[in-house]
Coordinates of C-alpha atoms in Angstrom, one line a residue:
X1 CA -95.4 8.0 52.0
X2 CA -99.3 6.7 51.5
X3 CA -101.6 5.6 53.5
X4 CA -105.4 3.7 54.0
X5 CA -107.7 2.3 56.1
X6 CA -106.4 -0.6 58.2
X7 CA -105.7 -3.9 56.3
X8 CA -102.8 -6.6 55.9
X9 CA -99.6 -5.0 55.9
X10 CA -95.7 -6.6 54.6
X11 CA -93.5 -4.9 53.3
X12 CA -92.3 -4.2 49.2
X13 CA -88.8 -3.8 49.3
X14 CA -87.2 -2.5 46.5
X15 CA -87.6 0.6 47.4
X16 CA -89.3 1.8 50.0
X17 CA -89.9 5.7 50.6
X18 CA -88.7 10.0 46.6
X19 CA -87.0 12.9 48.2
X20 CA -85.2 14.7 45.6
X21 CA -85.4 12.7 43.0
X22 CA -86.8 12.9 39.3
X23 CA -88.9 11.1 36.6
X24 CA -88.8 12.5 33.2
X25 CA -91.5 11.5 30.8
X26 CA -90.0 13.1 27.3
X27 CA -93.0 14.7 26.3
X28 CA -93.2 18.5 25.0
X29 CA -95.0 20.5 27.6
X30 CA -92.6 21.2 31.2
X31 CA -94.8 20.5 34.3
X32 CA -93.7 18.7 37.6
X33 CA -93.8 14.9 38.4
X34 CA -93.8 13.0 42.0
X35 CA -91.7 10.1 42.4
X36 CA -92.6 7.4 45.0
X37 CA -91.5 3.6 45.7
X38 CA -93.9 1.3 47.5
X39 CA -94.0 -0.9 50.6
X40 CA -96.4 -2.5 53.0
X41 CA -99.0 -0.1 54.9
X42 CA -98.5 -0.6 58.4
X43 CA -100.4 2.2 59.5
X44 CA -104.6 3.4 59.3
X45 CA -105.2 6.5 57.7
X46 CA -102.7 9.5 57.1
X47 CA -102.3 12.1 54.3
X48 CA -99.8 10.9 51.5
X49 CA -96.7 13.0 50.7
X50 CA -95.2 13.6 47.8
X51 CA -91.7 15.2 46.5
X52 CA -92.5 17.9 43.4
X53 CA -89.6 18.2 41.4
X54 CA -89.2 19.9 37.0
X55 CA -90.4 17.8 34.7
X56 CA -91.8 17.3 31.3
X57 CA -95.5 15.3 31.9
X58 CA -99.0 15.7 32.3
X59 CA -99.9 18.2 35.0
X60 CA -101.9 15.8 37.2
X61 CA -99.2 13.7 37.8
X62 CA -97.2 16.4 40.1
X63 CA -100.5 16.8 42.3
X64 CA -100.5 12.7 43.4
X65 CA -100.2 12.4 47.3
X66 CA -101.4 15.8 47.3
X67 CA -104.6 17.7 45.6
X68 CA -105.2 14.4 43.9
X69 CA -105.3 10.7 45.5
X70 CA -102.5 8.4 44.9
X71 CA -103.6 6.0 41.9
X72 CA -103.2 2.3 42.5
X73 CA -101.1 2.0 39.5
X74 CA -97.3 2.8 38.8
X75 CA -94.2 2.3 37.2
X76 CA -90.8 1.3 38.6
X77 CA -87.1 1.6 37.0
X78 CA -85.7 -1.5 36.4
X79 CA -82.5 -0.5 37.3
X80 CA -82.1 1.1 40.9
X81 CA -86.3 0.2 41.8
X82 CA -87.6 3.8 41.8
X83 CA -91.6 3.8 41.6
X84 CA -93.8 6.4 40.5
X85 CA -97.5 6.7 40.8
X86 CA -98.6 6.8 36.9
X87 CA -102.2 6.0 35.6
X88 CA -103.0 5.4 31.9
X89 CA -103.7 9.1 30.8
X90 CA -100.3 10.0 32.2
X91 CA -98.3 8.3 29.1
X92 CA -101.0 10.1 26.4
X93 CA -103.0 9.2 24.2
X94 CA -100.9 6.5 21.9
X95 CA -99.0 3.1 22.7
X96 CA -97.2 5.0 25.8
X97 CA -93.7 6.9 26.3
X98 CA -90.3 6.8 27.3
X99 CA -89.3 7.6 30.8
X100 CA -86.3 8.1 31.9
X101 CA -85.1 7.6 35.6
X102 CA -82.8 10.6 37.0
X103 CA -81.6 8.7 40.0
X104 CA -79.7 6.4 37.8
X105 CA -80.4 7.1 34.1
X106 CA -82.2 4.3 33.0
X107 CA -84.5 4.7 30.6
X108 CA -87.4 2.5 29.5
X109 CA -90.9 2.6 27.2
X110 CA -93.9 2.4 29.6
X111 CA -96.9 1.3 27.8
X112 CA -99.9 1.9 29.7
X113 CA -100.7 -2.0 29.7
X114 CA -97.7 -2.8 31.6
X115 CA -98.3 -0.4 34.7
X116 CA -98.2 -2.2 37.8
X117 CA -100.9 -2.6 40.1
X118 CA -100.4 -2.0 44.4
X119 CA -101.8 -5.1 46.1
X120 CA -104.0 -4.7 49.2
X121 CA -102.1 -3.8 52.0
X122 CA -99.6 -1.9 50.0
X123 CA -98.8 1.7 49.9
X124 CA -96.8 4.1 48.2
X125 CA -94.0 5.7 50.2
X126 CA -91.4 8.3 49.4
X127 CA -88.0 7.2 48.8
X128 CA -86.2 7.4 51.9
X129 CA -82.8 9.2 51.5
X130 CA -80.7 6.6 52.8
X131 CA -81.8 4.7 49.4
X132 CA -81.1 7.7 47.5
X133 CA -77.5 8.0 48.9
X134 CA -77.0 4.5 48.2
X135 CA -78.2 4.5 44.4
X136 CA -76.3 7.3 43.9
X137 CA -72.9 5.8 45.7
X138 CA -73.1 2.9 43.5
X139 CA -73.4 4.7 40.8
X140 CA -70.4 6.8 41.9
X141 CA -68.7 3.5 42.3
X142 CA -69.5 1.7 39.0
X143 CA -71.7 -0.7 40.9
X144 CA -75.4 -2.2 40.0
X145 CA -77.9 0.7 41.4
X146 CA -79.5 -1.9 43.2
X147 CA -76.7 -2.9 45.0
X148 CA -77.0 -3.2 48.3
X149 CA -73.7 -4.8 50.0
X150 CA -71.3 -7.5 50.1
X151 CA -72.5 -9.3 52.8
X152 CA -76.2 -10.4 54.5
X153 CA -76.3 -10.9 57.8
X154 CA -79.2 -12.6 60.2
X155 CA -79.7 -10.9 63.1
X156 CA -82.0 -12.8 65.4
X157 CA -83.7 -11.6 69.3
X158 CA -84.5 -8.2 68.5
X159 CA -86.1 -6.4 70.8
X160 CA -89.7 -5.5 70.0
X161 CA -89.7 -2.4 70.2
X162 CA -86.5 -1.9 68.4
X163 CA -87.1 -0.4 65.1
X164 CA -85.2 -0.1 61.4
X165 CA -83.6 2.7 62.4
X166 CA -82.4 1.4 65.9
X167 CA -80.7 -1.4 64.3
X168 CA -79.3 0.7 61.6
X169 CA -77.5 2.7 63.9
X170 CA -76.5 -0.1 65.9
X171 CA -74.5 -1.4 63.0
X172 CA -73.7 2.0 61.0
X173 CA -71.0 2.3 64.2
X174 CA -69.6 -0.7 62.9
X175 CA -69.1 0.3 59.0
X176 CA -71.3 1.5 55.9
X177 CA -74.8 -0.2 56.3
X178 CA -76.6 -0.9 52.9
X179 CA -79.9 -1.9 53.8
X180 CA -81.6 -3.1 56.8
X181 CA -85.1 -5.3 56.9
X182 CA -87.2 -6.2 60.0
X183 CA -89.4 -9.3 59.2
X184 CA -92.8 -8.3 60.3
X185 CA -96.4 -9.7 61.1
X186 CA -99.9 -9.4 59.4
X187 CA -100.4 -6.3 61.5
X188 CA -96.9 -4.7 60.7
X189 CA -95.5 -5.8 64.2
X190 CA -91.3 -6.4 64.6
X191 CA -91.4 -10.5 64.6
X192 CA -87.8 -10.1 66.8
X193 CA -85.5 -11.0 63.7
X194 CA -84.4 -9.4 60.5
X195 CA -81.0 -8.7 57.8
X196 CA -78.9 -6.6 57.9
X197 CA -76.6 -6.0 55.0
X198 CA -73.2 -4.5 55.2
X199 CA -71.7 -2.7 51.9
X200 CA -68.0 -4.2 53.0
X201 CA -67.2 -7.9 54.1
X202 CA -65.1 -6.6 56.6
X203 CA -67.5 -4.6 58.3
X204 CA -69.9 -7.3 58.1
X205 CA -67.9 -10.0 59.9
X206 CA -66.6 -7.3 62.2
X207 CA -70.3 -6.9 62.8
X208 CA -70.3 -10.6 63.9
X209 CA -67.7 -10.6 66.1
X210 CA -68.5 -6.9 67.8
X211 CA -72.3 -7.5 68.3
X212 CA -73.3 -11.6 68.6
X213 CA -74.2 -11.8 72.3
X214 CA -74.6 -8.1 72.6
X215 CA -77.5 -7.0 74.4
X216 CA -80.0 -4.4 73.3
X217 CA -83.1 -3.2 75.0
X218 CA -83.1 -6.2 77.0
X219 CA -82.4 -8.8 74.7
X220 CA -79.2 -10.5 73.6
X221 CA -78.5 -10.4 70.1
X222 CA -77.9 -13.1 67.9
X223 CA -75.7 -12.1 65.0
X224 CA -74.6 -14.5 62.3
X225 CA -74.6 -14.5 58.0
X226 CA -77.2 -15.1 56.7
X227 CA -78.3 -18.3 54.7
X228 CA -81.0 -16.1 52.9

């Protein structure tokens, strides 16, 4: 994951946090490549991490997050939301290359003139492995990569100090969770609400009926689908 100095902080969800995953840029010379995703910085200053993994790309690509500073610029699959941190002189000296996604497959042409650009208060992250399990489920499945359930739920009261992972628990004991999202402040605080999304219906209004009213860390939640 990256970090900066302290600044305005959401959060980029497509992704958010690569552990064993790959980028290939088909190129002629074998090297090593980090892949990332990208979110909202919610903390000051830390050293960036990166995953190394084979690959066939400029050298100083593998060495982002670590002997070299994460660029600002990067490029994302359009299928499952993978990032990875990319500057101009990665794609060589012509119009660009192809890249091809190993999480899903996809493969695209990345000119250098349509890298993205992180906005201020973003960071790069590794790809948390829940989000690689789930790409690679769906995949297994036949579904979208970016899939993410069948059902959105609202869950409102949440404790404060409750965190992503608290309420992903809280719901994994009720059936496979696909994504979870706290809505935060400027300053990266939990605003007491967020979504949950459950991969089966079922599971999602069991959800409703098993947890509306229950109380957690003091609070009593409020459990319901969501309109979003």
């Amino acid at each position: 994951m990256l970090k900066h100095e302290s600044q305005r902080t959401t959060r980029f969800r497509w992704f958010y946090l690569v552990m064993t995953m790959l980028l290939v840029i088909l190129a002629t010379k074998s090297s090593s490549v980090s892949g990332f995703s990208t979110r909202l910085s919610t903390s000051t200053s830390s050293p960036a991490r990166s995953t190394r993994l084979q690959e066939t790309a400029e050298p100083t690509q593998a060495e982002y997050g670590k002997s070299l500073e994460l660029p600002s610029t990067y490029a994302t699959c359009g299928q499952c939301g993978t990032s990875y941190a990319l500057q101009e002189q990665d794609l060589g000296n012509g119009n660009g290359r192809r890249l091809e996604c190993s999480v899903c497959g996809h493969s695209w042409y990345q000119s250098p003139s349509r890298l993205m650009r992180l906005g201020d208060g973003f960071e790069m992250v590794e790809l948390p492995e829940r989000d690689l399990e789930r790409i690679q489920l769906n995949i297994e499945e036949g579904k979208p990569p970016k899939y993410t359930g069948a059902m959105k739920l609202y869950v409102g009261n949440i404790s404060f100090g409750c965190t992503e992972e608290d309420v992903w628990e809280l719901f994994e004991g009720i059936g496979k969770v696909g994504e979870v999202s706290l809505v935060r402040d400027d300053q990266g605080r939990n605003r007491g609400f967020g979504f949950v999304t459950m991969r089966e219906k079922a599971d999602a209004e069991r959800a409703m009926e098993e947890l509306n009213g229950l109380e957690v860390k003091g609070r009593t939640l409020n459990v319901k689908e969501s309109n979003n």
